[in-house]
Short mmCIF file of C-alpha atoms and ligand atoms in Angstrom, two decimals:
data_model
loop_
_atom_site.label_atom_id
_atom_site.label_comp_id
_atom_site.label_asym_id
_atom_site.label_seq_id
_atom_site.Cartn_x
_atom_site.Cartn_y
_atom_site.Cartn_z
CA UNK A 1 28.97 5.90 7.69
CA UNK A 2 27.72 3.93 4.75
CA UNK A 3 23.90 4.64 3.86
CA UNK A 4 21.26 3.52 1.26
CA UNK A 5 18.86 6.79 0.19
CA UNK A 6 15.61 5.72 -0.69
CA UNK A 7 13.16 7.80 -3.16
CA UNK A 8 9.25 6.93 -3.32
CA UNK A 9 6.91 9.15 -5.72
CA UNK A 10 4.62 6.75 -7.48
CA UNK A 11 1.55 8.87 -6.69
CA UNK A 12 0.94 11.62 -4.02
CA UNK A 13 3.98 11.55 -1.45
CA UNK A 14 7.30 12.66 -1.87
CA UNK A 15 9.23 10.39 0.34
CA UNK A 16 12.96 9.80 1.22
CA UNK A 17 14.44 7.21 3.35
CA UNK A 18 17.50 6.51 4.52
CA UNK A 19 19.04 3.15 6.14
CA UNK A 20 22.26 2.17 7.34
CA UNK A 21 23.65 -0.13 4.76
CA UNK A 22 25.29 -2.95 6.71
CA UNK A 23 22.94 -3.03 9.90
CA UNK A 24 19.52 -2.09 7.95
CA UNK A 25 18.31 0.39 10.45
CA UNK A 26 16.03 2.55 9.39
CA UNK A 27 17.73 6.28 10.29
CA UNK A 28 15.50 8.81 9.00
CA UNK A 29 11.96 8.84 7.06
CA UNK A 30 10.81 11.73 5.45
CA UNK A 31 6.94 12.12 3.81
CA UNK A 32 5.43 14.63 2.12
CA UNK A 33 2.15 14.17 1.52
CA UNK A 34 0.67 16.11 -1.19
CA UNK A 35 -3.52 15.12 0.40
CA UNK A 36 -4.37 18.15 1.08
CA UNK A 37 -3.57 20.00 -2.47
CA UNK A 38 -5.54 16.58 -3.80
CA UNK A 39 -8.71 16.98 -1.33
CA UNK A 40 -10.10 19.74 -3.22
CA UNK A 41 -10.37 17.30 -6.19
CA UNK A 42 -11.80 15.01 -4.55
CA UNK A 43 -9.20 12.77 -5.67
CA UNK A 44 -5.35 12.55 -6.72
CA UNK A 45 -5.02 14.80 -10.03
CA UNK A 46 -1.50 13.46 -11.54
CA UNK A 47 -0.60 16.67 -13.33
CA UNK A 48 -0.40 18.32 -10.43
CA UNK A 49 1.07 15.70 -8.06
CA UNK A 50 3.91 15.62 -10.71
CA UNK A 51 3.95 19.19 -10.10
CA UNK A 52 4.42 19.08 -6.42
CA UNK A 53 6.91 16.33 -6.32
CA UNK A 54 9.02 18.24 -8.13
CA UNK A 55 8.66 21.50 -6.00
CA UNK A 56 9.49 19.56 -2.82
CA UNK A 57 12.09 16.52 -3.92
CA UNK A 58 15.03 18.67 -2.59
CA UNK A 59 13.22 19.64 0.69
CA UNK A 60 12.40 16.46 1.47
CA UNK A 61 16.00 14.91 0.33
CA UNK A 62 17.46 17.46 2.51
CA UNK A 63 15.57 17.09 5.68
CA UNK A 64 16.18 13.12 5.52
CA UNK A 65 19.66 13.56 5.13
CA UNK A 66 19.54 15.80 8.01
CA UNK A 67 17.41 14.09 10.33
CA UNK A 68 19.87 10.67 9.49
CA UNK A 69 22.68 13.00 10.62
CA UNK A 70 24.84 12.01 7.43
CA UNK A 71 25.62 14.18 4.06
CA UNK A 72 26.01 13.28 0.59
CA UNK A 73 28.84 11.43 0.72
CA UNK A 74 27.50 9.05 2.99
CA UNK A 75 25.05 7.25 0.72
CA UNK A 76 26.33 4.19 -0.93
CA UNK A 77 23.49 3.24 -2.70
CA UNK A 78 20.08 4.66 -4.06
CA UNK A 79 17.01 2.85 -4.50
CA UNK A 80 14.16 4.31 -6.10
CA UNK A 81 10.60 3.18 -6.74
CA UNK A 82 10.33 2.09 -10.49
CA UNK A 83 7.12 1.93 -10.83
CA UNK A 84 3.50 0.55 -10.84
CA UNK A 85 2.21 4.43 -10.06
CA UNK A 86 1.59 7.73 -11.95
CA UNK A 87 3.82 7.94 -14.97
CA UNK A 88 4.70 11.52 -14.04
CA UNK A 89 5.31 11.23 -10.32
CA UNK A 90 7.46 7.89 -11.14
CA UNK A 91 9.96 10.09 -13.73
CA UNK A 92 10.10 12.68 -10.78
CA UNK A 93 11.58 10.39 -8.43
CA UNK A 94 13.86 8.50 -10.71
CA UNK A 95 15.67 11.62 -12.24
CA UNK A 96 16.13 12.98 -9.34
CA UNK A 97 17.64 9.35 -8.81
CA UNK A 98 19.35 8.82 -11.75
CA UNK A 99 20.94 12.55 -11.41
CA UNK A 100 22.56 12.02 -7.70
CA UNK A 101 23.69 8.42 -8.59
CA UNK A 102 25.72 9.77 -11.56
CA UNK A 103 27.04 12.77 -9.35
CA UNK A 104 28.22 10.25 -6.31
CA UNK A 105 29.08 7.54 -8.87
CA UNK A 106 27.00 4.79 -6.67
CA UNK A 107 24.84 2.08 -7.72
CA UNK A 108 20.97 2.84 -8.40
CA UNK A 109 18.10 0.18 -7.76
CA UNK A 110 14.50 0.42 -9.29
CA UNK A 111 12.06 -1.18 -6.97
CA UNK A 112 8.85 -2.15 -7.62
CA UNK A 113 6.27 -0.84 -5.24
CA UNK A 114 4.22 -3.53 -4.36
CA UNK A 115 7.44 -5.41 -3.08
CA UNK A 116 8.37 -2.38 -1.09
CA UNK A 117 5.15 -2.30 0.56
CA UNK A 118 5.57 -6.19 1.52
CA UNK A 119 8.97 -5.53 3.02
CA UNK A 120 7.58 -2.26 4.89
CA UNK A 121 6.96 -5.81 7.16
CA UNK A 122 10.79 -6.12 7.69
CA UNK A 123 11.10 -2.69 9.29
CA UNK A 124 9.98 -3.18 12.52
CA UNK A 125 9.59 -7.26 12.25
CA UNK A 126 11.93 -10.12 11.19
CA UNK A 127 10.53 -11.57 7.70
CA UNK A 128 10.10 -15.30 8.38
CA UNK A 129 9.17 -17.96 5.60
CA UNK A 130 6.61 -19.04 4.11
CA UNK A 131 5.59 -15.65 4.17
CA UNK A 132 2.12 -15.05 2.88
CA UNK A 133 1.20 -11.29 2.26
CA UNK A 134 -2.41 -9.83 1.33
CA UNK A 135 -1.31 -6.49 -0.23
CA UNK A 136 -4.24 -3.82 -0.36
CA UNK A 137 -3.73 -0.45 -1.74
CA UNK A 138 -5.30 2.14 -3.52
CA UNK A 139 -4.13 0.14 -6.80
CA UNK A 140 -3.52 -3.29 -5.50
CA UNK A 141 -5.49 -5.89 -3.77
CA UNK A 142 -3.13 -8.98 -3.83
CA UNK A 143 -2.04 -12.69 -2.02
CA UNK A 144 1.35 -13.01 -2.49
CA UNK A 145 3.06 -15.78 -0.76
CA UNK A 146 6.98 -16.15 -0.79
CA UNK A 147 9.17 -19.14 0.16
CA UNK A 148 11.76 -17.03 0.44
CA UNK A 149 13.28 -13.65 0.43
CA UNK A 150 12.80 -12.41 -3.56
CA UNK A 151 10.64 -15.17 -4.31
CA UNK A 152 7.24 -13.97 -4.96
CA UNK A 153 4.13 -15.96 -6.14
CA UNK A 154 1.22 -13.73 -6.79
CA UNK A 155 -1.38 -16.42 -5.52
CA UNK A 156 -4.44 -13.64 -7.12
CA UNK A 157 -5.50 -10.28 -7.61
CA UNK A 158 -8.37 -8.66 -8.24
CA UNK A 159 -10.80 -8.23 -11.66
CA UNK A 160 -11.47 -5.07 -11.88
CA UNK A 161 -10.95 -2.43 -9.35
CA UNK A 162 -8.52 -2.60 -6.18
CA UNK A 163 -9.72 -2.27 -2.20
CA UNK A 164 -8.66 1.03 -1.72
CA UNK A 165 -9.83 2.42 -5.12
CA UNK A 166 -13.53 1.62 -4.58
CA UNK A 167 -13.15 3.19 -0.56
CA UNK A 168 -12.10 6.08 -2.16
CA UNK A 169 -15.23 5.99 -4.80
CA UNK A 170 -17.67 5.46 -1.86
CA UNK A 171 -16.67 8.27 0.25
CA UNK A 172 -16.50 10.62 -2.63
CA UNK A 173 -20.21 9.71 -3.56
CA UNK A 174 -21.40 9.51 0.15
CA UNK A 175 -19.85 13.12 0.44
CA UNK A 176 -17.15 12.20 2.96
CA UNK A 177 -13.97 14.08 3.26
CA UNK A 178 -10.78 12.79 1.00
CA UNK A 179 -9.18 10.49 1.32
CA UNK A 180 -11.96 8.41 1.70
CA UNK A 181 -10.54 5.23 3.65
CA UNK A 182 -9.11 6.69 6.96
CA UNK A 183 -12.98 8.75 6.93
CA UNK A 184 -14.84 5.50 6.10
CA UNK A 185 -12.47 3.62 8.37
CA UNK A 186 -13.75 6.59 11.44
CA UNK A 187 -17.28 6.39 10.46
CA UNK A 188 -17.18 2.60 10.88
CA UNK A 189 -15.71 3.14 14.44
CA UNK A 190 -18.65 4.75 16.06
CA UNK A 191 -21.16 3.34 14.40
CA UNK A 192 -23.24 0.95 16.05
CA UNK A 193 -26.68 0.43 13.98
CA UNK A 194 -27.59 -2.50 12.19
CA UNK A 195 -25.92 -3.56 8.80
CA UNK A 196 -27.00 -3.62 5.16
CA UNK A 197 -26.26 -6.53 3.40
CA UNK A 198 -24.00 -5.78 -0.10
CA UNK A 199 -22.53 -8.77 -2.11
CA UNK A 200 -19.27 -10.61 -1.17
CA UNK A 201 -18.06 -11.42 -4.55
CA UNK A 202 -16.80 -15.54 -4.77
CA UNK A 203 -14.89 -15.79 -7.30
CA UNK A 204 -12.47 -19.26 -7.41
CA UNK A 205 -8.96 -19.71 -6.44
CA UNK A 206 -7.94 -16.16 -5.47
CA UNK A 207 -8.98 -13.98 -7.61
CA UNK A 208 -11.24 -11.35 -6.47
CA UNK A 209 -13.40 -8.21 -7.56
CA UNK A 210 -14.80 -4.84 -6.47
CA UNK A 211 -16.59 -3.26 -8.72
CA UNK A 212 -19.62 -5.64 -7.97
CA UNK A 213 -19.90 -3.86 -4.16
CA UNK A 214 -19.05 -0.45 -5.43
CA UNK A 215 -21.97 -0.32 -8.08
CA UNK A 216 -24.30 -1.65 -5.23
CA UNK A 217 -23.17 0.47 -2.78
CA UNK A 218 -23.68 3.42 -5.08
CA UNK A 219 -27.01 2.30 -7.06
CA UNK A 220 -28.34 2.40 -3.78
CA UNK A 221 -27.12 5.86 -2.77
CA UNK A 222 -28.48 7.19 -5.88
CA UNK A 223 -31.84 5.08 -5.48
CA UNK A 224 -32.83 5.97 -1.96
CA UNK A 225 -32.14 9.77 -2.82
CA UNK A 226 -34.33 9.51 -6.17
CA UNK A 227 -37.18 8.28 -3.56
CA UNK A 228 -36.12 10.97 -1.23
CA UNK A 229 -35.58 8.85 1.32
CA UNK A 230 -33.94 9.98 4.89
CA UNK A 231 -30.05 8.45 4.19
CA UNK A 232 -28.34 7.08 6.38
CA UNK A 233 -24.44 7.83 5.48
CA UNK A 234 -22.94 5.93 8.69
CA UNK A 235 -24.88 3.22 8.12
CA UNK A 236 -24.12 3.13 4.12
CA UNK A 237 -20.44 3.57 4.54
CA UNK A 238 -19.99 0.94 7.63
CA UNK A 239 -21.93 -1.63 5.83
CA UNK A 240 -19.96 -1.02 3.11
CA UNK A 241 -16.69 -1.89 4.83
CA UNK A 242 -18.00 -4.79 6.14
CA UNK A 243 -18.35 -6.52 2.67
CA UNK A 244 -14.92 -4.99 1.49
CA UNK A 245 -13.04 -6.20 4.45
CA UNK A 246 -15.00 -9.88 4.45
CA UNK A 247 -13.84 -10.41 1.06
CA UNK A 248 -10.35 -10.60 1.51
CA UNK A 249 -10.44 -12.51 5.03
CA UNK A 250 -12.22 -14.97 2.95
CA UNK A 251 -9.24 -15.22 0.59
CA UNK A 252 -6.76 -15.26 3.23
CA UNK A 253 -8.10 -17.69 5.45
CA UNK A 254 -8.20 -19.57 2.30
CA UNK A 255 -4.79 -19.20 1.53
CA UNK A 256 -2.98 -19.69 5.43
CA UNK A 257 -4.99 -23.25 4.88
CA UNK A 258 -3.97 -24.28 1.66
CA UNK A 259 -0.22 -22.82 2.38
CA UNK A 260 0.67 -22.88 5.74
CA UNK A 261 2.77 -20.05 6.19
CA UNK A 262 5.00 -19.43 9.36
CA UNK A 263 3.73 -15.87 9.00
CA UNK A 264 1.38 -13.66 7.62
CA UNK A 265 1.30 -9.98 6.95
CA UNK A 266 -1.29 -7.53 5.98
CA UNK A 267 0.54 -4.32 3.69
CA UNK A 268 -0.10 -1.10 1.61
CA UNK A 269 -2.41 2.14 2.69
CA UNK A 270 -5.49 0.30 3.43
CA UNK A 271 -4.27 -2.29 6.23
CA UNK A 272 -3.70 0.75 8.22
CA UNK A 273 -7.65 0.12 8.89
CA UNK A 274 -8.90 -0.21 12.34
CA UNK A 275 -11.06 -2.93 11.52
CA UNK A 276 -9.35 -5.02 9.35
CA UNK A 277 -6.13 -4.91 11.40
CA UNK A 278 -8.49 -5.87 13.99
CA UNK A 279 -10.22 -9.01 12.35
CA UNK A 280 -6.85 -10.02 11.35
CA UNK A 281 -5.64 -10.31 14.78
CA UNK A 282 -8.73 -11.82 16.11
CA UNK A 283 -9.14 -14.36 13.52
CA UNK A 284 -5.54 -15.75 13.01
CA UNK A 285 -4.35 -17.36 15.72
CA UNK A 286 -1.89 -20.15 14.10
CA UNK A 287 0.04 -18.25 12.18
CA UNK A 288 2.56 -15.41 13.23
CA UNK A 289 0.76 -11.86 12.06
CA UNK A 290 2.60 -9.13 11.04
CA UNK A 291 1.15 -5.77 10.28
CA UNK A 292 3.50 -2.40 9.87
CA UNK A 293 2.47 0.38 11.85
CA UNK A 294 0.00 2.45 9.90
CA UNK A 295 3.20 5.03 8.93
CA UNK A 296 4.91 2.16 6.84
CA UNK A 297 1.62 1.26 5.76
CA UNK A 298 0.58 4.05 3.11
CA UNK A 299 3.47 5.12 0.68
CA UNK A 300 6.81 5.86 2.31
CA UNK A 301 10.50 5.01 1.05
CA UNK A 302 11.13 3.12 4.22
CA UNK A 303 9.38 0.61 2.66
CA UNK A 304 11.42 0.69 -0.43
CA UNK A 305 14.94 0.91 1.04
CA UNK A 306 14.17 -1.99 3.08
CA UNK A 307 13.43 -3.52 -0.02
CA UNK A 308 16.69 -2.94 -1.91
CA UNK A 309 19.08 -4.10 1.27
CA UNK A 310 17.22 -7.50 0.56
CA UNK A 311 17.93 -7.48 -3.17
CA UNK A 312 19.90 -10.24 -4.20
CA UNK A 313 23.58 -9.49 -6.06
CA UNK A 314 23.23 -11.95 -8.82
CA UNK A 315 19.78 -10.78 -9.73
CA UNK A 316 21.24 -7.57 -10.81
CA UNK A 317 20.31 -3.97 -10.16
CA UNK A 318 16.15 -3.99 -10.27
CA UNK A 319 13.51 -5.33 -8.93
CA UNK A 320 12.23 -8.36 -11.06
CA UNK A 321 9.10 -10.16 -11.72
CA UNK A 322 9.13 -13.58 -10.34
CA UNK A 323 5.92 -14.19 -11.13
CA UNK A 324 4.37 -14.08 -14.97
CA UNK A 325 1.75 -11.94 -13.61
CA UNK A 326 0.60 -8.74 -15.42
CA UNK A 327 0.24 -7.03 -11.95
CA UNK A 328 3.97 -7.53 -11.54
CA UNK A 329 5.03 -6.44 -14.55
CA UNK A 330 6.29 -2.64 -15.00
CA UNK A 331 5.98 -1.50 -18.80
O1 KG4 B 1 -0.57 2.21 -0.35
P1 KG4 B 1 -1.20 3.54 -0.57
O2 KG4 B 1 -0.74 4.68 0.29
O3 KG4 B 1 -1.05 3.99 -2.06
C1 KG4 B 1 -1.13 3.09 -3.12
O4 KG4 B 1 -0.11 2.42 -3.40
O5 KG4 B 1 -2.23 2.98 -3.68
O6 KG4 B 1 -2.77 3.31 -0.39
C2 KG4 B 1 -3.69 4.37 -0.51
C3 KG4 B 1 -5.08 3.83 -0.24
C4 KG4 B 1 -6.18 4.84 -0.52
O7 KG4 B 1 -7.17 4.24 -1.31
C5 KG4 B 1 -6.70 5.17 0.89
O8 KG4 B 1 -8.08 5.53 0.93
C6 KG4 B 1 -6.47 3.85 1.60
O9 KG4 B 1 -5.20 3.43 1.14
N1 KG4 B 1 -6.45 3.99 3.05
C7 KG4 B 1 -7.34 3.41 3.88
C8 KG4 B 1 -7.02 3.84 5.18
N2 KG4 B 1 -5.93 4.67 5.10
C9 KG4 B 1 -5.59 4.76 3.79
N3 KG4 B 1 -8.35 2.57 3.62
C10 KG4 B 1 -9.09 2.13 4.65
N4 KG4 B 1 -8.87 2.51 5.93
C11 KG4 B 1 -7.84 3.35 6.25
N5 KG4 B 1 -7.64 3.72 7.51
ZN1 ZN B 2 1.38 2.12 -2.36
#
């Protein structure tokens, strides 16, 4: 058996992957996730997600191997997330890397996160181009559109702060549980009231911004408890999604009609969201949708092994930006 090991720590999962190298199926995933040692934070704390990556690296390494039913000197390849993510929880990940590729004496590939999470598409659908991809993560919020496998445009990205970020930021102040998305996403579920109405930002082309909603959403938190007014958290917190999610529909309707992609997909930890996953259903009709199962849609290696099997040979060993970007650019 021939296998590619994949290794994701860019922030608060230890994850390992493996995939059969000439048929790309996925054979084991294996994720840690660190979310409860983060909760009583209130937030990810990178010292000690560092920490905890290293602690459980060979755990996890070891029960992927195992549940792939393969050993060591099966794996033909390693891929390994390069970065953007936590400086500390990156190094983790790539010595450990770095270490087993020089003990096998196999190939190692750096891959850059946001591309795994738009090939966490390929793993349980068949990539078809154009591809356009609205990535939205706890550090992204991105159009990318690709004419082709390893050819990626980034069509915009945000100002200031990213999708997930400012979820996170609003649940902490509304006093909901960490991580603040999946509670938000809940809360939004069985609420039924009426909505407030927070600013869509409209920016041109496709750039876009948060940190005009989160500083409503919170200066009105902090106002209607100065007045000692009776708060309504549901209602804060649904409303609140509503203006998040409406921004980037706006953005990708915009794109599917400037660009006419064959297919569309919807990636990273916050399009595991019932509601936009639902809007994006609803609203596309046209175009082909694609959203990974909410597993492969928060960090996992699956994601980043996929990734690697689709890196081309001439373009070397890593990950590379196609795009003159900043966002795509790892320092
Ligand atoms: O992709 P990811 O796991 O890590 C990054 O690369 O950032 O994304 C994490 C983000 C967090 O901000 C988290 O609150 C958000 O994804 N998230 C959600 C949901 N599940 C995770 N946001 C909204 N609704 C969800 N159900
Ligand atoms: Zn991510």
């Amino acid at each position: 058996m021939s296998v590619l090991l994949a290794i994701e720590t860019s922030c608060d999962e230890t994850s390992i992957a493996v995939l059969d190298y000439q048929t790309h199926e996925l054979r084991s995933t294996v994720v840690y996730t660190q979310m409860q040692a983060h909760a009583k934070h209130g937030g990810v704390v990178p010292e000690l997600a560092s920490r905890m990556h290293t602690e459980h690296i060979e755990s996890v390494y070891k029960q992927a191997l195992d549940e792939a039913k393969c050993t060591q000197s099966d794996i033909a390849c390693i891929a390994v997330t390069k970065g953007p993510g936590l400086i500390g929880s990156l190094m983790v990940g790539q010595m450990f890397a770095k270490t087993l590729s020089l003990l096998l004496d196999v190939p190692l590939r750096g891959i850059h996160h946001i591309a795994g999470h738009i090939y966490a598409t390929q793993i349980e659908h068949e990539m078809k181009f154009p591809h356009l991809s609205l990535v939205v993560s706890g550090g992204h919020t991105e159009l990318v559109f690709m004419k082709a496998h390893n050819t990626f445009d980034v069509l915009g990205t945000t100002r200031d702060d990213a999708i997930g970020e400012v979820y996170d930021k609003v649940a902490r102040v509304l006093q909901l549980p960490y991580p603040g998305g999946p509670s938000i996403d809940r809360l939004f579920e069985s609420y039924t009231g009426p909505y407030l109405s927070f600013p869509i930002s409209d920016l041109p082309s496709y750039e876009m911004s948060y940190s005009g909603l989160k500083s409503s959403v919170i200066n009105m938190y902090h106002n209607a408890m100065q007045r000692k007014e009776t708060i309504d958290y549901a209602q804060i917190a649904a409303s609140f999604q509503k203006s998040a999610v409406e921004q980037v529909l706006q953005k990708l309707h915009k794109a599917v009609s400037e660009y006419h992609p064959k297919q569309i997909s919807v990636v990273g930890g916050v399009s595991s969201n019932t509601y936009l996953r639902r809007r994006v259903y609803e609203e596309f009709n046209n175009v082909e949708v694609c959203i990974p199962s909410p597993m492969y849609c928060t960090d996992n290696a699956a994601m980043i092994g996929m990734r690697a099997l689709y890196l081309q040979n001439d373009e070397g060993s890593e990950d590379i930006t196609m795009s003159a970007r900043s966002s795509w650019e790892i320092e």
